[in-house]
Amino acid sequence: MDRNYFPVLILLGFVVANAVMMLALSHFTLRAHPTPEKQVPYESGIPPLGDARERFSVKFYMVAMLFIVFDIETVFMIPWGVYFRQLSCSVPLVNGACPPAQIQFFGLGEMLVFMVILLVGYVYVWKKGALQWD
Amino acid sequence: MIHLALQPLMQVADSQLPPTEGVFLIGTVVKMLIVFTVYMVGVAMLTLAERKISAWIQDRHGPNRVGYGWLQPAADGVKNIMKEETYPDAANLPLFILAPAISFIPAMITWAVIPFASPLPTPWGRIDMVVADLPVGFLFCLAISSLGVYGIVLAGWSSNNKYALLGGLRASAQMISYEIAMGMATVCVLLLSGNVSLSTIIQQQSTMGWNVFLLSIAFFIFLIAAFAETNRLPFDMPEAESELIAGYHTEYSAMKFSLFFIAEYANMVTASALITSLFFGGWDIPFTQWDNLPPFTVLKTVLTLGAFLTKVLFFLFFFMWIRWTLPRFRYDQLMSLGWKIMLPMALAYITIIGTVVLALDRAGIARGPTYGAIMFGMNVVLVVLLFVVLDRGRIVSPAYSRLDREEVARLRDISSGKSTLAEKNA
């Protein structure tokens, strides 16, 4: 038994069971009296005009694409953050600390290079107007 | 049979050491049930608290009929179970039914990794006061909580309602935009703690000082992103009542609506708990090392639990307080705040923190109170620079500071009766 992940599995099972139970509870106590008027999508009282599943603003797709780029960057930064102490130390850490004389710029420098490359893309996206929402 | 089940509980072990498998399993299930119950009851009470606090801020009574208001959540729950369920025409039924569950499940799982008190010694071994002490730590919270966006999008799309669709789309765009800023704010925490595990982060804060003082700007970014992620005002565009009726859950009724509601409040609690753990020392009692050092005692567990709950409740109050303080953002303002301000700010802050950590380590200062004090000083300077020099009250202040001075003076004259509307229009 994995002491780390097994509890999450139990919890997941329990929560899923709860969600199903709640939906079922509501479903089996329901008094359904469907009428055509009741089942019309709510549109502030007027009969709905056309279907809701039409084309919508391309901006949403743009945000999704930008998200992927920058989220991958964040995902890349998290392990960097965890190993930052080791990366900025030219010798293996002693009790989790680095001797002051052995501190090096390497870890931060590499991230700065990465950030600059990213920044070029960011400025490009900004100038293209992809971040402008109007 | 009962004897076999109780067998693990009969083996007495050292109360300071981890328990055996059987006790661990029983302990986990007990903790899970307790926390789950506290969450469900807490969410119910939060709906009442929200209405009572709203009433208090707006100088009215709030719910006071069902059991003087205290039984209102129970009445609401019963009502939601008994209500008729409606299914709109042309709704995609499987997704329509699945969406509330998809929203509810991640919301109720994310709290698993948040430690809520110091370990509890029992005759059968030491029980850690966290449901699952994952090595991936709070990354689990970030990962699972972002799954909640599927529930919202599916709800919006499957309803075949224009308001719901718009609400769902807005919610997804907003949540993914602020997730980036949120992730980057946590990178700063990692630079100090060097570990994603929340227990390590709490331990680090108990020696160096709370991260809110060491990483103030990361805290601001995280806080704002948390508001956006939980769809709370001033970022409640997904369900802006005045624009979109109820946003993505317009077509939902009965228990399916309740699941969305529970999920929203559960997310709020988790966000508060996460802010507390990452930036306010978690269960750490301020100004003392006593609670962080072994041996573990029952008294310490109770007191640290109290400290944790106090902090979480404060943030829950803060969420409600903000709701009645700030007006809703416009959608374009929301997106440009996320992409054009928070993102570059977070990147710059990571660089600054990295540099300072490097410089302080180079200077040979041990990670302790002195280290924290220097970081705090640097943050004071940065906060002053940011809010006073760079921003000059354009983002973090009331709308009138965006007007020029003459305009403000003119509007003040009108409201104080010195000038009339006719002159204003002239």
Coordinates of C-alpha atoms in Angstrom, one line a residue:
Chain A
M1 CA 0.0 0.0 0.0
D2 CA 1.3 3.4 -1.0
R3 CA 1.0 5.6 2.0
N4 CA 1.1 8.7 -0.1
Y5 CA -1.4 8.1 -2.8
F6 CA -3.7 5.5 -1.3
P7 CA -5.6 8.0 0.8
V8 CA -6.3 10.1 -2.3
L9 CA -7.8 7.1 -4.0
I10 CA -10.1 6.4 -1.0
L11 CA -11.1 10.0 -1.0
L12 CA -11.8 10.0 -4.7
G13 CA -14.0 7.0 -4.3
F14 CA -15.8 8.5 -1.4
V15 CA -16.4 11.9 -3.2
V16 CA -17.6 10.2 -6.4
A17 CA -20.0 8.1 -4.4
N18 CA -21.3 11.2 -2.7
A19 CA -21.8 13.1 -5.9
V20 CA -23.6 10.2 -7.5
M21 CA -25.7 9.8 -4.4
M22 CA -26.7 13.4 -4.3
L23 CA -27.7 13.4 -8.0
A24 CA -29.6 10.2 -7.5
L25 CA -31.4 11.5 -4.4
S26 CA -32.6 14.5 -6.3
H27 CA -33.5 12.4 -9.3
F28 CA -35.7 9.9 -7.4
T29 CA -37.5 12.4 -5.3
L30 CA -38.3 14.6 -8.3
R31 CA -41.8 15.5 -9.4
A32 CA -41.3 16.0 -13.1
H33 CA -44.1 17.9 -14.8
P34 CA -42.4 18.9 -18.0
T35 CA -44.2 21.3 -20.2
P36 CA -43.0 22.7 -23.5
E37 CA -42.7 26.2 -21.9
K38 CA -40.7 24.9 -19.0
Q39 CA -38.2 23.2 -21.3
V40 CA -37.5 26.2 -23.4
P41 CA -34.0 27.6 -22.8
Y42 CA -34.3 30.7 -20.6
E43 CA -33.8 33.8 -22.6
S44 CA -35.2 36.5 -20.3
G45 CA -38.7 35.6 -21.2
I46 CA -38.7 35.8 -25.0
P47 CA -38.8 32.7 -27.2
P48 CA -35.2 31.8 -27.9
L49 CA -33.8 33.1 -31.1
G50 CA -31.8 30.4 -32.9
D51 CA -29.4 27.9 -31.3
A52 CA -26.9 28.7 -28.6
R53 CA -24.2 26.6 -30.1
E54 CA -23.2 29.0 -32.7
R55 CA -19.8 30.4 -33.4
F56 CA -18.3 32.5 -30.6
S57 CA -15.5 35.0 -30.4
V58 CA -12.1 33.7 -31.5
K59 CA -10.6 35.5 -28.6
F60 CA -11.4 32.5 -26.3
Y61 CA -9.4 30.2 -28.5
M62 CA -6.6 32.7 -28.5
V63 CA -6.5 32.8 -24.7
A64 CA -6.5 29.0 -24.7
M65 CA -3.5 28.9 -27.0
L66 CA -1.6 31.5 -25.0
F67 CA -2.4 29.6 -21.8
I68 CA -0.7 26.5 -23.1
V69 CA 2.5 28.4 -23.9
F70 CA 2.7 30.2 -20.6
D71 CA 1.4 27.3 -18.5
I72 CA 4.1 25.1 -19.8
E73 CA 6.6 27.8 -18.8
T74 CA 5.1 27.8 -15.3
V75 CA 5.4 24.0 -15.2
F76 CA 9.0 24.3 -16.2
M77 CA 9.7 26.9 -13.5
I78 CA 8.4 24.8 -10.6
P79 CA 11.1 22.1 -10.7
W80 CA 13.6 24.9 -11.2
G81 CA 12.3 26.6 -8.1
V82 CA 12.6 23.3 -6.1
Y83 CA 16.2 22.7 -7.3
F84 CA 17.2 26.4 -7.1
R85 CA 19.5 25.9 -4.1
Q86 CA 21.4 23.0 -5.7
L87 CA 21.6 24.8 -9.1
S88 CA 23.2 27.9 -7.5
C89 CA 25.8 25.8 -5.7
S90 CA 28.9 24.5 -7.4
V91 CA 29.3 21.6 -4.9
P92 CA 26.7 19.3 -3.5
L93 CA 24.7 20.8 -0.7
V94 CA 25.8 20.3 2.9
N95 CA 22.8 19.7 5.1
G96 CA 20.6 21.4 2.6
A97 CA 22.8 24.6 2.6
C98 CA 25.5 25.7 0.4
P99 CA 28.9 27.1 1.6
P100 CA 28.8 30.8 0.8
A101 CA 32.0 30.7 -1.3
Q102 CA 30.5 28.1 -3.6
I103 CA 27.4 30.1 -4.6
Q104 CA 27.2 30.4 -8.4
F105 CA 25.0 32.3 -10.8
F106 CA 24.3 29.3 -13.0
G107 CA 20.8 28.5 -11.8
L108 CA 19.4 32.0 -12.0
G109 CA 21.4 32.7 -15.3
E110 CA 19.8 29.8 -17.1
M111 CA 16.3 30.9 -16.0
L112 CA 17.1 34.5 -17.1
V113 CA 18.0 33.2 -20.6
F114 CA 14.8 31.2 -20.7
M115 CA 12.8 34.3 -19.5
V116 CA 14.3 36.5 -22.1
I117 CA 13.4 34.1 -24.9
L118 CA 9.9 33.9 -23.5
L119 CA 9.7 37.7 -23.2
V120 CA 10.4 38.1 -26.9
G121 CA 7.4 35.9 -27.6
Y122 CA 5.4 37.8 -25.0
V123 CA 6.2 41.2 -26.6
Y124 CA 5.4 39.8 -30.0
V125 CA 2.0 38.6 -28.8
W126 CA 1.3 41.9 -27.1
K127 CA 2.2 43.9 -30.2
K128 CA 0.1 41.6 -32.3
G129 CA -2.8 42.6 -30.1
A130 CA -3.6 39.1 -28.9
L131 CA -3.8 40.3 -25.3
Q132 CA -6.2 43.1 -26.3
W133 CA -9.8 42.2 -25.5
D134 CA -12.3 44.5 -27.3
Chain B
M1 CA -14.6 -10.4 12.6
I2 CA -14.9 -7.3 14.8
H3 CA -11.9 -8.5 16.7
L4 CA -9.9 -8.7 13.5
A5 CA -10.9 -5.3 12.4
L6 CA -9.9 -3.8 15.8
Q7 CA -6.7 -5.7 15.9
P8 CA -4.5 -2.8 14.6
L9 CA -6.0 -0.6 17.4
M10 CA -4.8 -3.0 20.1
Q11 CA -1.2 -2.9 19.2
V12 CA 0.3 -0.1 21.2
A13 CA 3.2 1.7 19.6
D14 CA 5.5 4.7 20.2
S15 CA 3.2 7.7 20.0
Q16 CA 5.9 9.9 18.3
L17 CA 6.5 7.5 15.4
P18 CA 4.4 6.7 12.3
P19 CA 1.8 4.0 13.0
T20 CA 1.4 0.6 11.4
E21 CA -0.4 0.0 8.1
G22 CA -3.8 -0.9 9.7
V23 CA -3.8 2.1 12.1
F24 CA -2.7 4.3 9.2
L25 CA -5.6 3.2 7.1
I26 CA -8.2 3.5 9.8
G27 CA -6.8 6.9 10.7
T28 CA -7.0 8.1 7.1
V29 CA -10.6 7.0 6.8
V30 CA -11.5 8.7 10.1
K31 CA -9.7 11.9 9.1
M32 CA -11.3 11.9 5.7
L33 CA -14.8 11.4 7.1
I34 CA -14.3 14.2 9.7
V35 CA -12.9 16.7 7.2
F36 CA -15.5 15.9 4.6
T37 CA -18.3 16.4 7.2
V38 CA -16.7 19.6 8.3
Y39 CA -16.5 20.8 4.7
M40 CA -20.1 20.0 4.0
V41 CA -21.4 21.5 7.2
G42 CA -19.0 24.4 6.8
V43 CA -20.1 25.1 3.3
A44 CA -23.7 25.1 4.5
M45 CA -22.9 27.5 7.3
L46 CA -20.8 29.6 4.9
T47 CA -23.9 30.2 2.8
L48 CA -25.6 31.5 5.9
A49 CA -22.5 33.5 6.9
E50 CA -22.3 35.0 3.4
R51 CA -25.9 36.2 3.7
K52 CA -25.6 37.4 7.3
I53 CA -22.3 39.3 6.5
S54 CA -23.9 40.8 3.4
A55 CA -26.8 41.9 5.5
W56 CA -24.5 43.3 8.2
I57 CA -22.5 45.2 5.6
Q58 CA -25.7 46.5 3.9
D59 CA -27.4 47.3 7.2
R60 CA -30.3 44.9 7.0
H61 CA -31.4 41.8 8.8
G62 CA -30.6 38.8 6.5
P63 CA -32.1 35.4 7.0
N64 CA -33.9 35.4 10.4
R65 CA -37.0 33.2 10.0
V66 CA -36.1 29.5 10.0
G67 CA -34.8 28.9 13.5
Y68 CA -33.7 32.5 13.8
G69 CA -31.7 32.1 10.6
W70 CA -29.6 29.2 11.9
L71 CA -31.6 26.5 10.2
Q72 CA -31.7 28.4 6.9
P73 CA -29.0 26.2 5.3
A74 CA -30.8 23.1 6.3
A75 CA -34.1 24.4 4.9
D76 CA -32.3 25.3 1.7
G77 CA -30.8 21.9 1.4
V78 CA -34.1 20.1 1.9
K79 CA -35.7 22.4 -0.6
N80 CA -33.0 21.7 -3.2
I81 CA -33.5 18.0 -2.8
M82 CA -37.3 18.3 -3.1
K83 CA -37.4 20.6 -6.1
E84 CA -38.4 19.6 -9.6
E85 CA -35.5 19.0 -12.0
T86 CA -35.9 20.6 -15.4
Y87 CA -34.1 19.6 -18.5
P88 CA -34.0 22.2 -21.2
D89 CA -34.8 21.3 -24.8
A90 CA -31.8 20.3 -26.9
A91 CA -29.6 20.1 -23.9
N92 CA -27.0 17.4 -24.2
L93 CA -28.3 15.2 -21.4
P94 CA -25.3 13.1 -20.4
L95 CA -23.1 16.1 -20.2
F96 CA -25.8 18.2 -18.6
I97 CA -26.0 15.6 -15.7
L98 CA -22.3 15.0 -15.6
A99 CA -21.2 18.6 -15.4
P100 CA -22.3 19.3 -11.7
A101 CA -20.5 16.2 -10.6
I102 CA -17.3 17.1 -12.5
S103 CA -17.4 20.5 -10.8
F104 CA -18.1 19.0 -7.4
I105 CA -15.5 16.2 -7.3
P106 CA -12.3 18.2 -7.8
A107 CA -13.6 20.8 -5.3
M108 CA -14.0 18.2 -2.7
I109 CA -10.6 16.5 -3.3
T110 CA -8.2 19.4 -3.4
W111 CA -8.2 19.8 0.4
A112 CA -6.6 16.4 0.8
V113 CA -3.1 17.7 0.9
I114 CA -3.6 20.7 3.2
P115 CA -2.2 20.0 6.7
F116 CA -4.5 21.5 9.3
A117 CA -2.7 20.9 12.6
S118 CA 0.5 19.6 14.1
P119 CA 0.7 15.7 14.2
L120 CA -1.5 14.1 16.9
P121 CA 0.2 11.5 19.1
T122 CA -2.1 8.5 19.8
P123 CA -1.3 5.3 21.7
W124 CA -1.1 3.6 18.3
G125 CA 1.4 6.0 16.8
R126 CA 1.7 9.5 15.4
I127 CA -1.2 10.6 13.1
D128 CA -0.3 13.4 10.7
M129 CA -3.1 15.9 10.6
V130 CA -3.4 15.8 6.8
V131 CA -5.5 13.5 4.8
A132 CA -2.8 12.7 2.2
D133 CA 0.7 13.9 2.6
L134 CA 1.6 13.7 -1.1
P135 CA 5.2 14.3 -2.2
V136 CA 3.8 16.6 -5.0
G137 CA 2.3 18.8 -2.3
F138 CA 0.4 21.8 -3.4
L139 CA 0.9 21.0 -7.1
F140 CA -1.9 18.5 -6.4
C141 CA -4.1 21.4 -5.4
L142 CA -3.3 23.5 -8.5
A143 CA -3.7 20.5 -10.8
I144 CA -7.0 19.2 -9.4
S145 CA -8.6 22.6 -8.9
S146 CA -8.0 23.4 -12.6
L147 CA -10.1 20.3 -13.5
G148 CA -13.1 22.2 -12.1
V149 CA -13.1 24.3 -15.2
Y150 CA -14.3 21.3 -17.2
G151 CA -17.5 21.1 -15.1
I152 CA -18.2 24.8 -15.8
V153 CA -17.5 24.7 -19.5
L154 CA -19.5 21.5 -20.0
A155 CA -22.4 23.0 -18.0
G156 CA -22.3 26.1 -20.1
W157 CA -22.2 24.2 -23.4
S158 CA -24.6 21.4 -22.7
S159 CA -27.4 23.7 -21.5
N160 CA -27.9 25.1 -25.0
N161 CA -28.6 28.4 -23.4
K162 CA -26.8 31.5 -24.6
Y163 CA -26.2 33.0 -21.2
A164 CA -24.9 29.7 -19.9
L165 CA -22.6 29.3 -22.9
L166 CA -21.2 32.8 -22.4
G167 CA -20.8 32.2 -18.7
G168 CA -19.0 29.0 -19.3
L169 CA -16.6 30.5 -21.9
R170 CA -15.8 33.5 -19.8
A171 CA -15.2 31.3 -16.8
S172 CA -12.8 29.0 -18.7
A173 CA -10.9 31.9 -20.2
Q174 CA -10.7 33.7 -16.8
M175 CA -9.6 30.6 -14.9
I176 CA -6.9 29.6 -17.2
S177 CA -5.6 33.1 -17.5
Y178 CA -5.2 33.5 -13.7
E179 CA -3.8 30.0 -13.3
I180 CA -0.6 31.2 -14.8
A181 CA -0.2 34.1 -12.4
M182 CA -1.1 31.7 -9.6
G183 CA 1.5 29.2 -10.6
M184 CA 4.2 31.8 -10.9
A185 CA 3.4 33.2 -7.5
T186 CA 4.0 29.8 -6.0
V187 CA 7.4 29.5 -7.7
C188 CA 8.6 32.3 -5.4
V189 CA 7.5 30.2 -2.4
L190 CA 9.5 27.3 -3.8
L191 CA 12.7 29.4 -4.1
L192 CA 12.6 29.8 -0.3
S193 CA 11.3 26.4 0.8
G194 CA 12.9 24.3 -1.9
N195 CA 10.1 21.8 -1.6
V196 CA 6.5 21.5 -2.9
S197 CA 5.3 19.7 0.2
L198 CA 3.0 21.9 2.3
S199 CA 4.4 20.6 5.6
T200 CA 7.9 21.7 4.5
I201 CA 6.6 25.1 3.5
I202 CA 5.0 25.5 6.9
Q203 CA 8.2 24.4 8.6
Q204 CA 10.2 26.9 6.6
Q205 CA 7.8 29.7 7.5
S206 CA 8.1 28.9 11.2
T207 CA 11.8 29.5 11.1
M208 CA 12.1 32.4 8.7
G209 CA 8.8 34.2 9.2
W210 CA 5.6 34.0 7.3
N211 CA 5.8 34.2 3.5
V212 CA 3.4 37.1 3.4
F213 CA 6.2 39.3 4.8
L214 CA 9.0 37.6 2.8
L215 CA 7.1 37.4 -0.5
S216 CA 4.5 40.1 -0.2
I217 CA 4.0 40.7 -3.9
A218 CA 3.7 37.0 -4.6
F219 CA 1.0 37.0 -1.9
F220 CA -0.9 39.8 -3.7
I221 CA -0.7 38.0 -7.0
F222 CA -1.8 34.7 -5.4
L223 CA -4.7 36.4 -3.6
I224 CA -6.0 38.1 -6.7
A225 CA -5.6 34.9 -8.7
A226 CA -7.5 33.0 -6.0
F227 CA -10.4 35.4 -6.3
A228 CA -10.4 34.9 -10.1
E229 CA -10.1 31.1 -9.8
T230 CA -13.0 30.8 -7.4
N231 CA -15.1 33.2 -9.5
R232 CA -15.7 35.5 -6.6
L233 CA -16.4 39.2 -6.9
P234 CA -14.8 41.4 -8.2
F235 CA -14.1 38.7 -10.8
D236 CA -17.5 36.9 -10.9
M237 CA -17.9 37.5 -14.6
P238 CA -18.9 33.8 -15.2
E239 CA -22.2 34.4 -13.4
A240 CA -22.5 38.2 -13.4
E241 CA -26.2 38.5 -12.5
S242 CA -26.7 41.8 -14.2
E243 CA -25.3 40.5 -17.5
L244 CA -25.8 36.7 -17.7
I245 CA -28.7 35.9 -15.3
A246 CA -26.7 33.2 -13.5
G247 CA -24.0 32.3 -16.0
Y248 CA -23.2 28.7 -16.5
H249 CA -25.8 27.3 -14.1
T250 CA -28.7 29.3 -15.5
E251 CA -30.5 26.1 -16.6
Y252 CA -29.8 24.1 -13.5
S253 CA -32.2 23.3 -10.8
A254 CA -32.6 21.2 -7.7
M255 CA -29.6 19.2 -6.5
K256 CA -27.6 19.8 -9.6
F257 CA -27.6 23.5 -8.9
S258 CA -26.7 22.7 -5.3
L259 CA -23.6 20.7 -6.4
F260 CA -22.3 23.8 -8.3
F261 CA -23.1 25.9 -5.2
I262 CA -21.3 23.5 -2.9
A263 CA -18.3 23.4 -5.3
E264 CA -18.0 27.1 -5.4
Y265 CA -18.0 27.5 -1.6
A266 CA -15.7 24.5 -1.2
N267 CA -13.3 26.1 -3.6
M268 CA -13.4 29.2 -1.6
V269 CA -12.5 27.3 1.6
T270 CA -9.7 25.5 -0.2
A271 CA -8.3 28.7 -1.6
S272 CA -8.4 30.3 1.9
A273 CA -6.6 27.2 3.3
L274 CA -4.0 27.3 0.5
I275 CA -3.3 31.0 1.1
T276 CA -3.0 30.3 4.8
S277 CA -0.6 27.4 4.2
L278 CA 1.5 29.1 1.6
F279 CA 1.7 32.6 3.0
F280 CA 0.4 32.7 6.5
G281 CA 2.4 29.8 8.1
G282 CA -0.4 27.3 8.0
W283 CA -1.1 25.9 11.5
D284 CA 2.0 27.8 12.9
I285 CA 1.2 29.8 15.9
P286 CA 3.0 33.2 15.5
F287 CA 5.8 34.3 17.7
T288 CA 6.6 30.9 19.1
Q289 CA 8.7 27.9 18.1
W290 CA 7.1 25.8 20.7
D291 CA 4.4 24.4 18.5
N292 CA 6.8 23.4 15.7
L293 CA 9.2 21.3 17.7
P294 CA 8.7 17.7 18.8
P295 CA 7.5 16.1 21.0
F296 CA 4.0 16.2 19.7
T297 CA 1.3 16.6 22.2
V298 CA -2.5 16.7 22.0
L299 CA -2.5 20.3 23.4
K300 CA -0.3 21.4 20.5
T301 CA -2.6 19.7 18.0
V302 CA -5.6 21.5 19.4
L303 CA -4.0 24.9 19.6
T304 CA -2.5 24.7 16.1
L305 CA -5.8 23.5 14.7
G306 CA -7.3 26.6 16.3
A307 CA -4.6 28.8 14.7
F308 CA -5.3 27.3 11.3
L309 CA -9.0 27.7 11.6
T310 CA -8.7 31.3 12.7
K311 CA -6.6 32.1 9.7
V312 CA -8.9 30.3 7.3
L313 CA -12.0 31.9 8.7
F314 CA -10.4 35.3 8.4
F315 CA -9.8 34.7 4.7
L316 CA -13.3 33.5 4.2
F317 CA -14.5 36.7 5.8
F318 CA -12.2 38.6 3.6
F319 CA -13.7 37.0 0.5
M320 CA -17.1 38.2 1.6
W321 CA -15.9 41.5 2.7
I322 CA -14.3 42.2 -0.8
R323 CA -17.6 41.1 -2.4
W324 CA -19.4 44.1 -0.9
T325 CA -16.4 46.5 -1.3
L326 CA -15.3 46.3 -4.9
P327 CA -17.5 46.6 -8.0
R328 CA -17.3 43.9 -10.7
F329 CA -14.5 44.3 -13.3
R330 CA -15.3 44.7 -16.9
Y331 CA -14.3 41.5 -18.9
D332 CA -11.6 43.3 -20.9
Q333 CA -10.2 44.8 -17.7
L334 CA -10.1 41.4 -16.1
M335 CA -8.2 39.9 -19.0
S336 CA -5.7 42.7 -19.3
L337 CA -5.1 42.7 -15.6
G338 CA -4.3 39.0 -15.8
W339 CA -2.1 39.0 -18.9
K340 CA -0.6 42.5 -19.0
I341 CA 0.0 43.2 -15.3
M342 CA 0.0 40.1 -13.2
L343 CA 2.1 37.9 -15.6
P344 CA 5.0 40.4 -16.1
M345 CA 4.9 41.3 -12.5
A346 CA 5.1 37.7 -11.4
L347 CA 8.0 37.1 -13.8
A348 CA 9.9 40.2 -12.6
Y349 CA 9.3 39.2 -9.0
I350 CA 10.6 35.7 -9.5
T351 CA 13.8 37.2 -10.9
I352 CA 14.1 39.7 -8.0
I353 CA 13.5 37.0 -5.4
G354 CA 16.0 34.7 -7.1
T355 CA 18.6 37.4 -7.1
V356 CA 18.0 38.3 -3.4
V357 CA 18.2 34.7 -2.3
L358 CA 21.4 34.3 -4.2
A359 CA 22.9 37.5 -2.7
L360 CA 21.9 36.6 0.8
D361 CA 23.3 33.0 0.5
R362 CA 26.5 34.5 -0.9
A363 CA 26.7 36.8 2.1
G364 CA 26.6 33.8 4.3
I365 CA 23.4 34.6 6.2
A366 CA 21.8 31.5 7.6
R367 CA 18.2 30.9 6.8
G368 CA 16.5 32.2 9.9
P369 CA 15.0 35.3 11.4
T370 CA 17.7 37.6 10.1
Y371 CA 17.2 36.3 6.6
G372 CA 13.5 36.9 6.9
A373 CA 14.0 40.4 8.2
I374 CA 16.2 41.4 5.3
M375 CA 13.7 39.9 2.9
F376 CA 10.9 41.8 4.6
G377 CA 12.8 45.1 4.3
M378 CA 13.2 44.5 0.6
N379 CA 9.5 43.7 0.2
V380 CA 8.5 46.9 2.0
V381 CA 10.6 48.8 -0.6
L382 CA 9.1 46.9 -3.5
V383 CA 5.6 47.3 -2.3
V384 CA 6.1 51.1 -1.9
L385 CA 7.7 51.2 -5.3
L386 CA 4.9 49.3 -6.9
F387 CA 1.9 50.9 -5.4
V388 CA 3.1 54.4 -4.9
V389 CA 5.6 55.1 -7.6
L390 CA 4.7 52.8 -10.5
D391 CA 1.0 52.4 -10.1
R392 CA 0.1 55.8 -8.5
G393 CA -3.3 54.4 -7.6
R394 CA -4.5 53.5 -11.0
I395 CA -5.2 49.8 -10.4
V396 CA -5.6 49.4 -6.6
S397 CA -7.7 52.5 -5.9
P398 CA -11.2 53.6 -6.4
A399 CA -12.4 54.6 -9.9
Y400 CA -12.2 58.3 -9.2
S401 CA -8.4 58.3 -9.1
R402 CA -8.4 57.5 -12.8
L403 CA -10.2 60.8 -13.5
D404 CA -8.2 64.0 -13.5
R405 CA -8.3 66.3 -10.6
E406 CA -10.6 68.9 -12.0
E407 CA -13.1 66.3 -13.0
V408 CA -13.0 64.9 -9.4
A409 CA -13.5 68.4 -8.0
R410 CA -16.4 69.0 -10.3
L411 CA -18.1 65.7 -9.4
R412 CA -17.6 66.4 -5.7
D413 CA -19.2 69.8 -6.1
I414 CA -22.2 68.3 -7.7
S415 CA -22.7 65.6 -5.0
S416 CA -22.3 68.1 -2.2
G417 CA -24.9 70.4 -3.8
K418 CA -22.6 73.3 -4.5
S419 CA -23.2 72.8 -8.2
T420 CA -26.2 71.7 -10.2
L421 CA -26.7 69.1 -12.8
A422 CA -27.3 71.8 -15.4
E423 CA -23.9 73.2 -14.8
K424 CA -22.4 69.8 -15.0
N425 CA -23.8 69.2 -18.4
A426 CA -22.7 72.6 -19.6

